Short mmCIF file of C-alpha atoms (C1' of nucleotides) in Angstrom, two decimals:
data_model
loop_
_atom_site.label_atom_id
_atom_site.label_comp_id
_atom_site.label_asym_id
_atom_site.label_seq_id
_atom_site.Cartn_x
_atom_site.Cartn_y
_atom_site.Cartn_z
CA UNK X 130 -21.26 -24.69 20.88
CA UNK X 131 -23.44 -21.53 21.83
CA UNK X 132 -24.56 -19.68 19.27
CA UNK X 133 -21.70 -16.87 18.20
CA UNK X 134 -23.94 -13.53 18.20
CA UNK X 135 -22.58 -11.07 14.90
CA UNK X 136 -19.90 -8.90 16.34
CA UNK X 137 -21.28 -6.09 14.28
CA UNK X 138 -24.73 -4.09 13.34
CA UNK X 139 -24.77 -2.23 10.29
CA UNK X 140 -25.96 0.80 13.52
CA UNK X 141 -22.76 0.11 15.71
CA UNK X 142 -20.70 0.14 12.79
CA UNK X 143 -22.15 3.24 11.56
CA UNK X 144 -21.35 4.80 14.99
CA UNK X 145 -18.02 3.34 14.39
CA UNK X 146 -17.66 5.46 11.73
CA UNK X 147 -19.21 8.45 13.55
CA UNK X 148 -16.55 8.13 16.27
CA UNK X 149 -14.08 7.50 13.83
CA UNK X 150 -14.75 10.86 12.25
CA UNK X 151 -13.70 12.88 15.16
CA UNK X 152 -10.06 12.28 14.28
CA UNK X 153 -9.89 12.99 10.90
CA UNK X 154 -7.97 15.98 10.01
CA UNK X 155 -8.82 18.81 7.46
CA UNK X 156 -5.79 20.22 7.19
CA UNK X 157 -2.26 19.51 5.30
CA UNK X 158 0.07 17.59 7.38
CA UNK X 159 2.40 16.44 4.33
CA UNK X 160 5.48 17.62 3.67
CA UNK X 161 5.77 21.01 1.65
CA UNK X 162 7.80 18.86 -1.19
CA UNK X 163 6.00 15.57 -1.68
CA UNK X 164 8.44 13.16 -3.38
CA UNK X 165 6.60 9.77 -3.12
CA UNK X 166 2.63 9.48 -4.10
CA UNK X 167 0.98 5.95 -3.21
CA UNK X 168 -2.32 4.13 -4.55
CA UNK X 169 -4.13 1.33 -3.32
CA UNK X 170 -7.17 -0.69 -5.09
CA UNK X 171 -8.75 -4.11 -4.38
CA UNK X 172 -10.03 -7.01 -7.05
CA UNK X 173 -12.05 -9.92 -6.12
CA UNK X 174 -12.02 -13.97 -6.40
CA UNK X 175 -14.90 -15.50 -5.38
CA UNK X 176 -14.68 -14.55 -1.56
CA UNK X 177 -10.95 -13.03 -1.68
CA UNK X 178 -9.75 -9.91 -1.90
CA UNK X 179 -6.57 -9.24 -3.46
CA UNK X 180 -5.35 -5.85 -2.61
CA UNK X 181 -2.72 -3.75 -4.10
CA UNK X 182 -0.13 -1.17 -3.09
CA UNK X 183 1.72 1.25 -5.42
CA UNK X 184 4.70 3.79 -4.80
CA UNK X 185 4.68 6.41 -7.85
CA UNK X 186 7.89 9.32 -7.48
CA UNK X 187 5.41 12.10 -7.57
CA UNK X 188 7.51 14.16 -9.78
CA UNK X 189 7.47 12.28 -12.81
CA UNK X 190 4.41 9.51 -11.79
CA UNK X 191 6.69 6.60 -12.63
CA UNK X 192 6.11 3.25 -11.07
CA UNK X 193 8.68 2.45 -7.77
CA UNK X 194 6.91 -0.29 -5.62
CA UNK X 195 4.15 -2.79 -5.75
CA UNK X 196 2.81 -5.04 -3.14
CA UNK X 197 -0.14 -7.32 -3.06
CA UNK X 198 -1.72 -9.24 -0.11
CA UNK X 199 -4.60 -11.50 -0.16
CA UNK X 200 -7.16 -11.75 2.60
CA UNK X 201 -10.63 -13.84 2.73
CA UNK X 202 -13.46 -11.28 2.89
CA UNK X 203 -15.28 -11.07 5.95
CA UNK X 204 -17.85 -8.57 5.01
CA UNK X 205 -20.35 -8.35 2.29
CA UNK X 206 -20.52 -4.91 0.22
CA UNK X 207 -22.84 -2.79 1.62
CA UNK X 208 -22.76 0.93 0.63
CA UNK X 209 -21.61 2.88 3.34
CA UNK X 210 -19.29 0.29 4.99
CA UNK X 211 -16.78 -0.51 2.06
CA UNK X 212 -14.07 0.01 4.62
CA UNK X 213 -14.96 -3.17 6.77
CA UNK X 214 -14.54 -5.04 3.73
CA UNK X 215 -11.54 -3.47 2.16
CA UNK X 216 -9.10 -2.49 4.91
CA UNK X 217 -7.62 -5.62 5.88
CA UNK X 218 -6.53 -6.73 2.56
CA UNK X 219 -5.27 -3.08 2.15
CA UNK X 220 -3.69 -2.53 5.31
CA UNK X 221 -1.64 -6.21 4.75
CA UNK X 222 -0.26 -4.80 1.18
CA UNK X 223 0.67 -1.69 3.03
CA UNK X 224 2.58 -3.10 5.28
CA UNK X 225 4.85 -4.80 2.77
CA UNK X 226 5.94 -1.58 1.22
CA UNK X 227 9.52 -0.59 1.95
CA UNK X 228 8.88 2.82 0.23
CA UNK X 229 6.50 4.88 2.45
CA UNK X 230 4.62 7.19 0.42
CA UNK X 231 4.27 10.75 1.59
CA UNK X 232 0.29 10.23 0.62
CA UNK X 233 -2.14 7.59 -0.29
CA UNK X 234 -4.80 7.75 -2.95
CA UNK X 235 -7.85 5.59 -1.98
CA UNK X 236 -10.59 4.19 -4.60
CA UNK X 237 -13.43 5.09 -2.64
CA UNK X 238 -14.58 8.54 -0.29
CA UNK X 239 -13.49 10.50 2.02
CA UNK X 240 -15.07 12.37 3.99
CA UNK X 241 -17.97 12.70 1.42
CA UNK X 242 -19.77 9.85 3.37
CA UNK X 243 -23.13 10.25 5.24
CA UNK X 244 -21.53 9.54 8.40
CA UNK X 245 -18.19 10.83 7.28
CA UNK X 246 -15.90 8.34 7.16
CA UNK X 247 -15.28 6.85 3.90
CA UNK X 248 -12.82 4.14 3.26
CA UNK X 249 -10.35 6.51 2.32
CA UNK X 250 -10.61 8.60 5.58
CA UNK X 251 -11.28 5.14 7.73
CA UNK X 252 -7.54 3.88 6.58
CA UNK X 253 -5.93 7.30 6.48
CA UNK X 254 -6.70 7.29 10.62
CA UNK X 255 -5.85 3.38 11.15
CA UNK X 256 -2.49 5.17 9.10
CA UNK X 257 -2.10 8.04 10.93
CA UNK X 258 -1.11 9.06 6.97
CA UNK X 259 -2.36 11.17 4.37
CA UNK X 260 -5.21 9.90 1.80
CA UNK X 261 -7.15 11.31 -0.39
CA UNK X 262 -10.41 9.49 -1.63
CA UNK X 263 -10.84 9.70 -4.97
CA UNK X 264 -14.46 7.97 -5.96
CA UNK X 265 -15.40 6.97 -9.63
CA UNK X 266 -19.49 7.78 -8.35
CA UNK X 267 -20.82 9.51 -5.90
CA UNK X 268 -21.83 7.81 -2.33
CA UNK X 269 -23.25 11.12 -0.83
CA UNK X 270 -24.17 14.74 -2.18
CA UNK X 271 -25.16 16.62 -4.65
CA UNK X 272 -23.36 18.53 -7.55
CA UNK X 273 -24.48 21.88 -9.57
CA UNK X 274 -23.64 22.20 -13.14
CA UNK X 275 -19.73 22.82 -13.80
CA UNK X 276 -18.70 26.39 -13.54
CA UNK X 277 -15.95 27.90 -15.44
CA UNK X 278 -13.46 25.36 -13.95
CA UNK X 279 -13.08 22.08 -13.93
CA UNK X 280 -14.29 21.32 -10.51
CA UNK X 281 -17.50 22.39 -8.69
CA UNK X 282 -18.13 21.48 -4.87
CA UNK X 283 -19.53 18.08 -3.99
CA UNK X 284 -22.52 18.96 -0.97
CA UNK X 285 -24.40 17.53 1.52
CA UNK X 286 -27.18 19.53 2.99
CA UNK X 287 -25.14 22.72 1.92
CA UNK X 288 -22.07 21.17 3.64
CA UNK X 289 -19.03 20.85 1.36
CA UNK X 290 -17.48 17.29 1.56
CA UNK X 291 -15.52 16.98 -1.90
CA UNK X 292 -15.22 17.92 -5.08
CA UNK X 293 -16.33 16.57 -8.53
CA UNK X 294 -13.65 17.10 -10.98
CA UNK X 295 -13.34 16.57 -14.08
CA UNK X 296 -9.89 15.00 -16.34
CA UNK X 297 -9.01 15.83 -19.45
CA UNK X 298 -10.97 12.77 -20.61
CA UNK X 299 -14.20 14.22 -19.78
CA UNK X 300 -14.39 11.93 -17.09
CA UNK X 301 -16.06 13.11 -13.17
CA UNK X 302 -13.99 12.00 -10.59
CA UNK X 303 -15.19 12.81 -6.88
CA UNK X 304 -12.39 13.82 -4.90
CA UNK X 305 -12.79 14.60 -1.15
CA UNK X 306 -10.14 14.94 1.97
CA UNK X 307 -9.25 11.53 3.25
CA UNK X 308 -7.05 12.55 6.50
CA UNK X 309 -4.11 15.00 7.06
CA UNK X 310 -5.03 17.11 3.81
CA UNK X 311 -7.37 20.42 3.02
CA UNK X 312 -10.01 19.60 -0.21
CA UNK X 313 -7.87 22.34 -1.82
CA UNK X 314 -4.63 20.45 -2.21
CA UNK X 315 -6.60 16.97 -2.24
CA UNK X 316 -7.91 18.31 -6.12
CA UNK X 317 -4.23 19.57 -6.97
CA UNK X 318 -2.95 16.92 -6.24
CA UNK X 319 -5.47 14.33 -8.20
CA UNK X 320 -5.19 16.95 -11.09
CA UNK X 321 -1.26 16.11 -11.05
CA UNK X 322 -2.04 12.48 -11.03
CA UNK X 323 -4.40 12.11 -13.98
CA UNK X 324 -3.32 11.94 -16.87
CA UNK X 325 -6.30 9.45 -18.13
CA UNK X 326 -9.29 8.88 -17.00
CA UNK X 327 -8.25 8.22 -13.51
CA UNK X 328 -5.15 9.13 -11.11
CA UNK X 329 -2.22 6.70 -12.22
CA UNK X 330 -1.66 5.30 -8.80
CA UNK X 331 -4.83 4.03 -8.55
CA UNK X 332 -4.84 2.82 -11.89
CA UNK X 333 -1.64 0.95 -11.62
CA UNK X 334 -2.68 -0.33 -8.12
CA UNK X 335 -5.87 -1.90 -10.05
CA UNK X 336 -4.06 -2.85 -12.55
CA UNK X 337 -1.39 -5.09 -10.03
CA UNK X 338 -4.79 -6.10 -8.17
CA UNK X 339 -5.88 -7.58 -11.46
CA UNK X 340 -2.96 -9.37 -12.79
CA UNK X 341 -2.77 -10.98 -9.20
CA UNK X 342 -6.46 -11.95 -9.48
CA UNK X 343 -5.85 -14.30 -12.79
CA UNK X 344 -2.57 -15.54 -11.47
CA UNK X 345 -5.08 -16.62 -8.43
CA UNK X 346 -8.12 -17.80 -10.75
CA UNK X 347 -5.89 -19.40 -13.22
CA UNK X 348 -2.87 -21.55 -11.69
"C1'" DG D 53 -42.90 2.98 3.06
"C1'" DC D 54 -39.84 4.50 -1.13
"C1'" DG D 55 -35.62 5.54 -3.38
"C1'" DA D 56 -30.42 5.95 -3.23
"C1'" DC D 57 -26.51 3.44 -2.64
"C1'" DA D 58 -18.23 4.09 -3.01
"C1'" DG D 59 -16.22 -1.07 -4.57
"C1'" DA C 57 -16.46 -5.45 -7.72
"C1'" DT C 58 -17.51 -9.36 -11.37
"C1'" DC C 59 -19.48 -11.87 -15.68
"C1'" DT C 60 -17.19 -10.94 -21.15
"C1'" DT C 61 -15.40 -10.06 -27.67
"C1'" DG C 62 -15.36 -7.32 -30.61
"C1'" DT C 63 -15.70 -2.85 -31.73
"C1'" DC C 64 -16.33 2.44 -32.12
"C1'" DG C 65 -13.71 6.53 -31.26
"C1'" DC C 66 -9.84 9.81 -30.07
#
DNA sequence: GCGACAG
DNA sequence: ATCTTGTCGC
């Protein structure tokens, strides 16, 4: 057998991304009254990802759907390209949901990436949906002491790409536009989310991820 | 070359 | 992300 060349470069698949960036979209394309909110996460086993999808009524943030899908990962971690390991685990759960979600919150950036495209805007795209990327550190950017609110601007090279905001638990979450969504409603809608420490439909999608993952580890 | 670096 | 028990704090 010849010798099977890697289909990817860390380069190429930063260009990816670069390309990829020209269709992201800054601006709200979500319906005025959003009735379902949806979260996705990821856990590990050994070299399988177990992925998780969550449908949350956005009114009152209770739980609707859940979906999990398994995939063997095909792509080491390496900062900067989380969404070549993540999406098609993510994608697969998606798929399953019968409840489409008017908008997807993403563990991971947006557009606060250095070649933005962050997970969060990389699936929003493949979607041709709404995300939001909601990070629990920064990738990219730098933050100034918090002003009066509880939010200051997330910037790269004086470029805005997100938002550090803090929850009532004092924690920072970094919040920046995944696809189809301005920054501006991205934080009011994370802000509506939170109740904790962290938006509840990522925190039950990593919660689903994680009872899945023992159920996997421990027949 | 050195340091930073989502999950 | 994951490896891990009890423990300090709101």
């Amino acid at each position: 057998m010849p010798n099977l060349k890697p289909v990817f470069s860390i380069e190429k698949a930063h260009k990816a991304q670069l390309q990829l960036s020209k269709f992201i979209v800054f601006e709200d394309r979500l319906p005025k009254n959003i009735h379902f909110v949806g979260g996705v996460d990821t856990a590990y086993f050994k070299d399988v990802a177990i992925s998780a999808s969550v449908v949350l009524e956005f009114n009152n943030l209770n739980l609707v759907e859940a979906q999990v899908a398994t995939r063997k990962v095909a792509f080491p971690y390496i900062p900067t390209l989380l969404s070549f390991r993540e999406l098609p685990s993510t994608l697969a759960c998606i798929k399953k949901l019968k409840i489409m979600p008017d908008i997807f919150l993403v563990d991971g950036q947006g557009i606060a990436h250095p070649y933005r495209c962050g997970f969060a805007s990389h699936l929003g795209v493949v979607l041709g949906k709404p995300t939001i990327g909601v990070a629990k550190s920064r990738l990219t950017g730098d933050i100034e002491p918090f002003p009066n609110r509880d939010f200051t601007y997330l910037k790269d090279n004086n470029e805005v790409v997100g938002a550090a905001l803090r929850t009532p638990t004092g924690k920072t979450l970094y919040v920046s536009v995944g696809h189809m969504i301005s920054l501006e409603t991205a934080i009011k809608i994370v802000r509506h989310c939170t109740r904790g420490s962290i938006p509840e439909p990522i925190r039950l999608a990593h919660k689903r991820a994680t009872t899945e993952r023992r159920k996997i580890s421990k027949p």
